[in-house]
Short mmCIF file of C-alpha atoms and ligand atoms in Angstrom, two decimals:
data_model
loop_
_atom_site.label_atom_id
_atom_site.label_comp_id
_atom_site.label_asym_id
_atom_site.label_seq_id
_atom_site.Cartn_x
_atom_site.Cartn_y
_atom_site.Cartn_z
CA MET A 1 -0.27 0.19 0.00
CA ARG A 2 0.78 3.62 -0.62
CA ILE A 3 0.12 6.33 1.67
CA ASP A 4 0.76 10.16 1.04
CA VAL A 5 0.76 12.53 3.79
CA VAL A 6 0.54 16.00 2.75
CA SER A 7 0.66 18.81 5.32
CA ILE A 8 2.38 22.23 6.73
CA PHE A 9 3.85 20.47 9.88
CA PRO A 10 5.52 17.14 8.19
CA ASP A 11 6.99 16.10 11.53
CA TYR A 12 3.82 15.56 13.31
CA LEU A 13 4.21 12.43 11.19
CA ALA A 14 7.17 11.55 12.90
CA PRO A 15 5.37 8.89 15.10
CA LEU A 16 4.45 6.81 11.80
CA ASP A 17 8.62 6.09 11.63
CA LEU A 18 8.27 4.02 15.17
CA SER A 19 7.11 0.60 16.55
CA LEU A 20 4.99 -1.39 14.00
CA VAL A 21 4.38 0.94 11.70
CA GLY A 22 8.35 2.04 11.05
CA LYS A 23 9.02 -1.68 10.73
CA ALA A 24 6.02 -2.18 7.78
CA ARG A 25 7.77 0.52 6.12
CA ALA A 26 11.34 -0.64 6.28
CA ALA A 27 10.07 -4.22 5.00
CA GLY A 28 8.19 -2.39 2.15
CA ILE A 29 4.91 -3.19 3.02
CA LEU A 30 4.22 -0.10 3.38
CA ASP A 31 5.37 2.93 1.30
CA LEU A 32 4.48 5.85 3.45
CA ARG A 33 5.58 9.34 2.20
CA VAL A 34 5.17 12.50 3.85
CA HIS A 35 5.34 15.83 1.74
CA ASP A 36 5.22 19.59 2.98
CA LEU A 37 2.72 21.63 0.99
CA ARG A 38 4.78 24.52 0.94
CA ASP A 39 7.06 22.93 -1.20
CA TRP A 40 4.26 23.75 -3.45
CA THR A 41 3.92 27.48 -2.90
CA THR A 42 5.67 29.77 -5.15
CA ASP A 43 5.75 33.11 -3.50
CA ARG A 44 8.74 33.62 -1.33
CA HIS A 45 7.06 33.96 1.98
CA ARG A 46 5.73 30.12 1.05
CA THR A 47 1.73 31.65 2.06
CA VAL A 48 -0.55 28.70 2.07
CA ASP A 49 -3.74 30.59 3.80
CA ASP A 50 -5.18 34.05 3.36
CA THR A 51 -8.53 35.34 4.72
CA PRO A 52 -11.85 34.18 4.23
CA PHE A 53 -14.19 35.13 1.78
CA GLY A 54 -17.39 36.28 3.24
CA GLY A 55 -15.34 37.67 6.22
CA GLY A 56 -15.01 35.62 9.81
CA ALA A 57 -12.20 35.05 12.18
CA GLY A 58 -9.30 33.03 11.55
CA MET A 59 -7.51 32.37 8.07
CA VAL A 60 -8.37 29.26 5.21
CA MET A 61 -6.10 27.47 3.48
CA ARG A 62 -5.43 28.53 -0.26
CA PRO A 63 -7.24 26.23 -3.08
CA ASP A 64 -4.58 27.14 -5.62
CA VAL A 65 -1.47 25.58 -3.57
CA TRP A 66 -3.74 22.27 -2.35
CA GLY A 67 -4.64 21.70 -6.01
CA THR A 68 -1.05 21.77 -7.35
CA ALA A 69 0.22 19.92 -4.47
CA LEU A 70 -2.62 17.11 -5.09
CA ASP A 71 -2.71 16.92 -8.51
CA GLU A 72 0.82 15.73 -8.41
CA VAL A 73 0.80 13.91 -5.50
CA LEU A 74 -3.00 11.99 -6.65
CA GLY A 75 -0.97 11.61 -10.07
CA LEU A 76 -3.27 13.78 -11.99
CA GLY A 77 -1.10 16.46 -12.99
CA ALA A 78 0.81 17.17 -16.70
CA ALA A 79 2.72 13.92 -16.22
CA ALA A 80 -0.15 11.86 -14.90
CA THR A 81 -1.32 8.83 -16.36
CA PRO A 82 -3.87 9.75 -19.34
CA ALA A 83 -7.53 9.40 -18.14
CA SER A 84 -7.52 6.71 -21.04
CA ASP A 85 -5.20 4.31 -18.72
CA ALA A 86 -6.49 5.01 -15.56
CA PRO A 87 -7.06 2.13 -13.33
CA VAL A 88 -10.76 1.31 -13.65
CA ASP A 89 -10.85 -0.79 -10.01
CA SER A 90 -11.19 1.98 -7.71
CA ALA A 91 -9.21 -0.22 -5.06
CA GLN A 92 -6.34 0.73 -7.80
CA ARG A 93 -7.14 4.32 -7.75
CA PRO A 94 -6.18 6.66 -5.46
CA HIS A 95 -8.39 7.68 -2.48
CA LEU A 96 -8.22 11.18 -1.31
CA ILE A 97 -9.10 11.24 2.50
CA ILE A 98 -9.72 14.88 4.05
CA PRO A 99 -10.04 15.10 7.79
CA THR A 100 -12.09 17.53 9.02
CA PRO A 101 -14.45 17.92 12.30
CA SER A 102 -17.56 17.26 10.15
CA GLY A 103 -16.41 14.36 8.41
CA THR A 104 -18.28 10.96 8.52
CA PRO A 105 -17.10 9.33 11.95
CA PHE A 106 -13.99 6.94 11.92
CA THR A 107 -14.70 3.15 12.36
CA GLN A 108 -13.14 -0.01 12.37
CA ARG A 109 -15.16 -0.98 9.54
CA ILE A 110 -13.78 2.13 7.53
CA ALA A 111 -10.39 0.77 8.40
CA GLU A 112 -11.04 -2.72 7.27
CA GLN A 113 -12.10 -0.97 4.13
CA LEU A 114 -9.21 1.15 3.48
CA ALA A 115 -7.03 -1.56 4.25
CA GLY A 116 -8.01 -3.40 0.69
CA GLU A 117 -6.91 0.16 -1.29
CA GLN A 118 -3.48 0.88 -2.95
CA HIS A 119 -3.19 4.64 -2.64
CA LEU A 120 -4.29 6.64 0.21
CA VAL A 121 -3.59 10.57 0.12
CA PHE A 122 -4.53 12.48 3.32
CA ALA A 123 -4.86 16.10 3.02
CA CYS A 124 -4.63 17.63 6.44
CA GLY A 125 -5.83 21.05 6.82
CA ARG A 126 -4.88 23.85 9.36
CA TYR A 127 -6.43 26.82 10.29
CA GLU A 128 -10.33 27.36 9.54
CA GLY A 129 -9.69 24.83 7.41
CA ILE A 130 -9.38 24.15 3.50
CA ASP A 131 -11.19 26.08 0.97
CA ALA A 132 -14.19 23.79 0.25
CA ARG A 133 -13.67 23.69 -3.47
CA VAL A 134 -10.63 21.66 -3.05
CA GLU A 135 -12.88 18.72 -2.00
CA GLU A 136 -15.54 19.80 -5.05
CA HIS A 137 -13.07 19.91 -7.91
CA TYR A 138 -11.74 16.49 -7.26
CA ARG A 139 -14.56 14.73 -6.40
CA ALA A 140 -16.05 16.58 -9.91
CA SER A 141 -12.58 15.07 -11.28
CA GLY A 142 -14.07 11.36 -10.34
CA VAL A 143 -11.44 10.82 -7.67
CA VAL A 144 -12.68 8.92 -5.05
CA VAL A 145 -12.85 11.44 -1.79
CA SER A 146 -13.81 11.02 1.66
CA GLU A 147 -14.18 13.48 4.49
CA VAL A 148 -13.51 11.73 7.93
CA SER A 149 -13.76 12.79 11.37
CA ILE A 150 -11.88 10.68 14.61
CA GLY A 151 -14.75 11.71 17.33
CA ASP A 152 -16.83 14.97 18.31
CA TYR A 153 -14.17 17.52 19.79
CA VAL A 154 -12.21 19.95 17.74
CA LEU A 155 -8.85 20.17 17.41
CA ASN A 156 -6.45 22.39 15.75
CA GLY A 157 -5.88 20.14 12.32
CA GLY A 158 -6.04 16.96 10.34
CA GLU A 159 -2.39 15.80 11.46
CA VAL A 160 -3.47 13.62 14.45
CA ALA A 161 -6.72 12.49 13.06
CA ALA A 162 -4.42 10.84 10.16
CA LEU A 163 -2.29 9.43 12.33
CA VAL A 164 -5.07 7.68 14.34
CA VAL A 165 -6.46 6.40 10.36
CA ILE A 166 -3.04 5.04 9.24
CA GLU A 167 -1.85 3.63 12.28
CA ALA A 168 -5.67 1.78 12.21
CA VAL A 169 -5.05 0.06 8.67
CA ALA A 170 -1.66 0.10 8.44
CA ARG A 171 -2.20 -2.76 11.49
CA LEU A 172 -4.45 -4.53 9.24
CA LEU A 173 -2.06 -4.88 6.16
CA PRO A 174 -0.98 -8.55 5.85
CA GLY A 175 2.50 -8.98 7.69
CA VAL A 176 2.58 -6.19 9.83
CA VAL A 177 0.73 -7.60 13.04
CA GLY A 178 3.18 -10.28 14.31
CA ASN A 179 0.59 -12.76 15.23
CA PRO A 180 -2.42 -11.97 12.49
CA GLU A 181 -4.39 -14.68 15.06
CA SER A 182 -4.56 -11.45 17.01
CA LEU A 183 -6.26 -9.77 14.37
CA VAL A 184 -8.45 -12.03 13.75
CA GLU A 185 -9.61 -12.31 17.98
CA GLU A 186 -10.26 -8.75 17.72
CA SER A 187 -11.87 -8.16 14.48
CA HIS A 188 -14.72 -10.95 15.44
CA GLY A 189 -17.37 -8.19 14.55
CA GLU A 190 -18.53 -4.90 16.69
CA ALA A 191 -17.93 -6.88 20.03
CA GLY A 192 -14.30 -7.57 18.94
CA LEU A 193 -13.79 -3.93 19.82
CA LEU A 194 -14.75 -4.28 23.60
CA GLU A 195 -11.47 -6.01 24.46
CA TYR A 196 -11.61 -8.54 27.29
CA PRO A 197 -9.09 -8.02 30.46
CA VAL A 198 -5.69 -9.21 29.96
CA TYR A 199 -3.13 -11.47 32.24
CA THR A 200 0.14 -11.99 32.75
CA LYS A 201 2.95 -13.56 34.84
CA PRO A 202 3.11 -13.24 37.73
CA PRO A 203 0.16 -15.35 38.56
CA GLU A 204 0.14 -13.64 42.12
CA TRP A 205 0.57 -9.64 42.52
CA ALA A 206 -0.09 -7.89 45.38
CA ALA A 207 -2.81 -10.04 46.79
CA TRP A 208 -4.62 -10.59 43.29
CA ALA A 209 -4.75 -13.64 41.84
CA CYS A 210 -5.38 -14.08 38.02
CA PRO A 211 -8.52 -15.69 37.30
CA ARG A 212 -8.49 -19.29 36.44
CA SER A 213 -9.20 -19.79 32.59
C1 JD8 I 301 -9.18 18.91 10.29
C2 JD8 I 301 -8.68 22.95 10.64
C3 JD8 I 301 -9.08 23.39 13.10
C4 JD8 I 301 -11.49 23.26 12.95
C5 JD8 I 301 -11.66 25.44 13.50
C6 JD8 I 301 -10.17 24.22 15.09
C7 JD8 I 301 -10.54 15.63 12.19
N1 JD8 I 301 -12.67 15.00 15.02
C8 JD8 I 301 -11.74 16.35 14.79
N2 JD8 I 301 -11.82 17.29 15.44
N3 JD8 I 301 -10.89 18.43 14.72
C9 JD8 I 301 -10.70 18.02 13.61
C10 JD8 I 301 -9.97 18.77 12.23
C11 JD8 I 301 -9.71 19.92 12.79
C12 JD8 I 301 -9.12 21.06 11.66
C13 JD8 I 301 -8.74 20.46 10.41
C14 JD8 I 301 -9.78 18.19 11.11
C15 JD8 I 301 -8.28 21.41 9.43
N4 JD8 I 301 -9.02 22.78 11.62
C16 JD8 I 301 -10.34 23.75 12.74
C17 JD8 I 301 -12.65 24.06 12.32
C18 JD8 I 301 -13.03 24.93 13.71
N5 JD8 I 301 -10.22 24.99 14.14
C19 JD8 I 301 -11.16 16.47 13.63
N6 JD8 I 301 -10.81 14.95 11.74
#
């Protein structure tokens, strides 16, 4: 699987160098590329935001900078494969994922669906968010686009949500979790999420005994 993440804070994704996801990358199971959105700016101040049309507080992320970046990462730019040769099977085509507070609540089921795809692209917004025309433009261009939320609370940007989704998806890829048995166990339907208590040595601790199985 290939995953691209575009953000103005690429270091926020550094935890993905660690642990199982880090090993999956080293093993070539996961091709994860993190990009700095400012690399696609053209002005010397590397500007990515501007004041909101219609007034209001805060700043909004510019569609033109995001467009240039996503065209390249989605492989849609000039150098892209002509539409006629574009893979028909949606699992082959890139899936643009935009974390946003108003997105579809992220679930284990969505993680399982995404784990079956070949190429995920995360657009991590900041400020008040990304100009809404970006999502409309790529939907209209036939790109599979999903807006997801990781919960009913407000974060400062999409990076933390991208971390959550990428970890939940990556650990489902064959060869990432050491003992796939544990994946089967935990995936026994919705109930699977409700983990059961776990115990290990010593059998006696602080006058607490492990329940006899
Ligand atoms: C993307 C900008 C900050 C949000 C003004 C604070 C997801 N479950 C979630 N909560 N918050 C986000 C999220 C927040 C984001 C962005 C995702 C881009 N912000 C904005 C609107 C109010 N600031 C999220 N997934």
